[in-house]
Amino acid sequence: MRIGELADQAGVSTRALRYYEEQSLLSPRRTSGGHRFYPETAVDRVKLIQELYTAGLGSRLIAELLPAIDARSVGPELLDRLLHERTRITTQVDELQAAGQRLDVLIGLATYPDTEPCPASLDGDLADTAGRKTHRRCRP
């Protein structure tokens, strides 16, 4: 199939497919006229690449990981890198959850009027509101 057909079937842009090729994630055959030609299996490959990007992996790691996935064998070095990536992503998730809790405190402070003073720290207020729906608006 041609690049436009693959893009349509995989739900990505042709630009993304060209980028995947530049990153050695896809290897289309070329016609005598220089046009890219992809096998039907490329649709699943592109979807896998998208899932790996969504999982937070970079193109270099994905390029190393794809042959291991094809071989159904991940060596110890690659496994260590994947474990490191999982730790990095878990840390990011924790940081985003804490940021969301801080926003909840701010929303609560703006939503429910009261005469309490403003908190010195949103983190300190998190402990007060973690298990309760009581939020307060602060006075300056």
mmCIF file of C-alpha atoms in Angstrom:
data_model
loop_
_atom_site.group_PDB
_atom_site.id
_atom_site.type_symbol
_atom_site.label_atom_id
_atom_site.label_comp_id
_atom_site.label_asym_id
_atom_site.label_seq_id
_atom_site.Cartn_x
_atom_site.Cartn_y
_atom_site.Cartn_z
ATOM 1 C CA MET A 1 0.000 0.000 0.000
ATOM 2 C CA ARG A 2 1.079 3.569 -0.561
ATOM 3 C CA ILE A 3 1.873 6.067 2.154
ATOM 4 C CA GLY A 4 -1.525 7.796 2.032
ATOM 5 C CA GLU A 5 -3.372 4.498 2.385
ATOM 6 C CA LEU A 6 -1.234 3.499 5.360
ATOM 7 C CA ALA A 7 -1.761 6.878 6.969
ATOM 8 C CA ASP A 8 -5.540 6.531 6.596
ATOM 9 C CA GLN A 9 -5.683 2.968 7.878
ATOM 10 C CA ALA A 10 -3.341 3.600 10.812
ATOM 11 C CA GLY A 11 -4.896 6.950 11.730
ATOM 12 C CA VAL A 12 -1.699 8.997 11.441
ATOM 13 C CA SER A 13 -0.399 11.644 9.091
ATOM 14 C CA THR A 14 1.897 10.956 6.171
ATOM 15 C CA ARG A 15 4.338 13.297 7.878
ATOM 16 C CA ALA A 16 4.396 10.969 10.903
ATOM 17 C CA LEU A 17 5.137 8.028 8.627
ATOM 18 C CA ARG A 18 8.022 9.872 7.011
ATOM 19 C CA TYR A 19 9.348 10.707 10.478
ATOM 20 C CA TYR A 20 9.117 7.041 11.504
ATOM 21 C CA GLU A 21 11.115 6.180 8.410
ATOM 22 C CA GLU A 22 13.770 8.796 9.279
ATOM 23 C CA GLN A 23 13.996 7.305 12.777
ATOM 24 C CA SER A 24 14.383 3.773 11.331
ATOM 25 C CA LEU A 25 11.075 2.676 12.846
ATOM 26 C CA LEU A 26 9.559 1.823 9.440
ATOM 27 C CA SER A 27 11.302 0.568 6.326
ATOM 28 C CA PRO A 28 9.106 0.806 3.249
ATOM 29 C CA ARG A 29 10.113 -0.657 -0.065
ATOM 30 C CA ARG A 30 10.531 1.793 -2.911
ATOM 31 C CA THR A 31 9.054 1.433 -6.352
ATOM 32 C CA SER A 32 11.207 2.102 -9.406
ATOM 33 C CA GLY A 33 9.670 5.582 -9.403
ATOM 34 C CA GLY A 34 10.778 6.168 -5.799
ATOM 35 C CA HIS A 35 7.341 5.863 -4.234
ATOM 36 C CA ARG A 36 7.057 4.270 -0.816
ATOM 37 C CA PHE A 37 5.256 0.946 -0.660
ATOM 38 C CA TYR A 38 4.232 -0.642 2.636
ATOM 39 C CA PRO A 39 3.065 -4.183 3.379
ATOM 40 C CA GLU A 40 -0.328 -4.722 5.044
ATOM 41 C CA THR A 41 1.493 -5.515 8.303
ATOM 42 C CA ALA A 42 2.695 -1.898 8.454
ATOM 43 C CA VAL A 43 -0.698 -0.821 9.838
ATOM 44 C CA ASP A 44 -0.141 -2.888 12.986
ATOM 45 C CA ARG A 45 3.476 -1.729 13.187
ATOM 46 C CA VAL A 46 2.443 1.926 13.068
ATOM 47 C CA LYS A 47 -0.182 1.334 15.761
ATOM 48 C CA LEU A 48 2.465 -0.334 17.936
ATOM 49 C CA ILE A 49 4.824 2.589 17.404
ATOM 50 C CA GLN A 50 2.032 4.962 18.419
ATOM 51 C CA GLU A 51 1.388 2.924 21.576
ATOM 52 C CA LEU A 52 5.080 3.015 22.473
ATOM 53 C CA TYR A 53 5.184 6.783 22.006
ATOM 54 C CA THR A 54 2.033 7.107 24.109
ATOM 55 C CA ALA A 55 3.749 5.030 26.801
ATOM 56 C CA GLY A 56 6.357 7.796 26.973
ATOM 57 C CA LEU A 57 9.186 6.096 25.109
ATOM 58 C CA GLY A 58 11.438 8.029 22.768
ATOM 59 C CA SER A 59 12.221 7.134 19.169
ATOM 60 C CA ARG A 60 15.738 5.860 19.946
ATOM 61 C CA LEU A 61 14.463 3.396 22.516
ATOM 62 C CA ILE A 62 11.574 2.395 20.250
ATOM 63 C CA ALA A 63 14.055 1.717 17.420
ATOM 64 C CA GLU A 64 15.970 -0.631 19.730
ATOM 65 C CA LEU A 65 12.832 -2.191 21.132
ATOM 66 C CA LEU A 66 11.062 -3.084 17.870
ATOM 67 C CA PRO A 67 13.545 -5.791 16.810
ATOM 68 C CA ALA A 68 13.382 -7.242 20.339
ATOM 69 C CA ILE A 69 9.597 -7.315 20.144
ATOM 70 C CA ASP A 70 9.797 -9.026 16.759
ATOM 71 C CA ALA A 71 12.253 -11.591 18.154
ATOM 72 C CA ARG A 72 10.160 -11.942 21.333
ATOM 73 C CA SER A 73 13.346 -11.529 23.331
ATOM 74 C CA VAL A 74 14.401 -8.524 25.372
ATOM 75 C CA GLY A 75 18.003 -8.682 26.568
ATOM 76 C CA PRO A 76 19.136 -7.566 30.027
ATOM 77 C CA GLU A 77 20.398 -4.137 28.919
ATOM 78 C CA LEU A 78 17.158 -3.313 27.149
ATOM 79 C CA LEU A 79 15.171 -4.610 30.110
ATOM 80 C CA ASP A 80 17.146 -2.301 32.417
ATOM 81 C CA ARG A 81 16.321 0.646 30.152
ATOM 82 C CA LEU A 82 12.627 -0.274 30.171
ATOM 83 C CA LEU A 83 12.645 -0.538 33.968
ATOM 84 C CA HIS A 84 14.318 2.869 34.145
ATOM 85 C CA GLU A 85 11.674 4.324 31.812
ATOM 86 C CA ARG A 86 8.892 2.871 33.955
ATOM 87 C CA THR A 87 10.416 4.484 37.065
ATOM 88 C CA ARG A 88 10.719 7.815 35.234
ATOM 89 C CA ILE A 89 7.114 7.669 34.064
ATOM 90 C CA THR A 90 5.847 6.644 37.510
ATOM 91 C CA THR A 91 7.643 9.657 38.988
ATOM 92 C CA GLN A 92 6.002 11.920 36.400
ATOM 93 C CA VAL A 93 2.572 10.451 37.187
ATOM 94 C CA ASP A 94 3.115 11.073 40.904
ATOM 95 C CA GLU A 95 4.152 14.669 40.195
ATOM 96 C CA LEU A 96 1.088 15.231 37.990
ATOM 97 C CA GLN A 97 -1.220 13.765 40.637
ATOM 98 C CA ALA A 98 0.270 16.102 43.245
ATOM 99 C CA ALA A 99 -0.211 19.028 40.857
ATOM 100 C CA GLY A 100 -3.841 17.980 40.377
ATOM 101 C CA GLN A 101 -4.348 17.900 44.147
ATOM 102 C CA ARG A 102 -2.884 21.402 44.436
ATOM 103 C CA LEU A 103 -5.316 22.560 41.771
ATOM 104 C CA ASP A 104 -8.155 20.934 43.727
ATOM 105 C CA VAL A 105 -7.114 22.975 46.767
ATOM 106 C CA LEU A 106 -7.061 26.166 44.711
ATOM 107 C CA ILE A 107 -10.452 25.380 43.195
ATOM 108 C CA GLY A 108 -11.810 24.702 46.662
ATOM 109 C CA LEU A 109 -10.395 27.960 47.980
ATOM 110 C CA ALA A 110 -12.032 29.840 45.114
ATOM 111 C CA THR A 111 -15.349 28.001 45.329
ATOM 112 C CA TYR A 112 -16.317 27.938 49.009
ATOM 113 C CA PRO A 113 -16.243 31.272 50.858
ATOM 114 C CA ASP A 114 -14.931 31.374 54.398
ATOM 115 C CA THR A 115 -12.933 33.603 56.649
ATOM 116 C CA GLU A 116 -9.900 31.383 57.038
ATOM 117 C CA PRO A 117 -6.500 32.878 56.213
ATOM 118 C CA CYS A 118 -4.754 31.802 53.032
ATOM 119 C CA PRO A 119 -2.592 28.719 53.446
ATOM 120 C CA ALA A 120 1.160 29.195 53.519
ATOM 121 C CA SER A 121 1.534 26.238 51.170
ATOM 122 C CA LEU A 122 -0.795 24.304 48.921
ATOM 123 C CA ASP A 123 1.053 21.144 49.911
ATOM 124 C CA GLY A 124 0.256 21.749 53.555
ATOM 125 C CA ASP A 125 -3.399 22.226 52.713
ATOM 126 C CA LEU A 126 -3.404 18.916 50.833
ATOM 127 C CA ALA A 127 -3.152 17.004 54.091
ATOM 128 C CA ASP A 128 -6.174 18.916 55.433
ATOM 129 C CA THR A 129 -8.354 18.236 52.398
ATOM 130 C CA ALA A 130 -7.143 14.848 51.205
ATOM 131 C CA GLY A 131 -10.036 12.867 52.620
ATOM 132 C CA ARG A 132 -12.687 15.550 52.877
ATOM 133 C CA LYS A 133 -14.731 17.738 50.572
ATOM 134 C CA THR A 134 -14.190 20.792 52.770
ATOM 135 C CA HIS A 135 -12.329 23.463 50.850
ATOM 136 C CA ARG A 136 -12.086 27.100 51.765
ATOM 137 C CA ARG A 137 -11.658 30.448 50.136
ATOM 138 C CA CYS A 138 -8.970 32.409 51.866
ATOM 139 C CA ARG A 139 -8.912 35.988 52.896
ATOM 140 C CA PRO A 140 -5.745 37.989 52.187
#
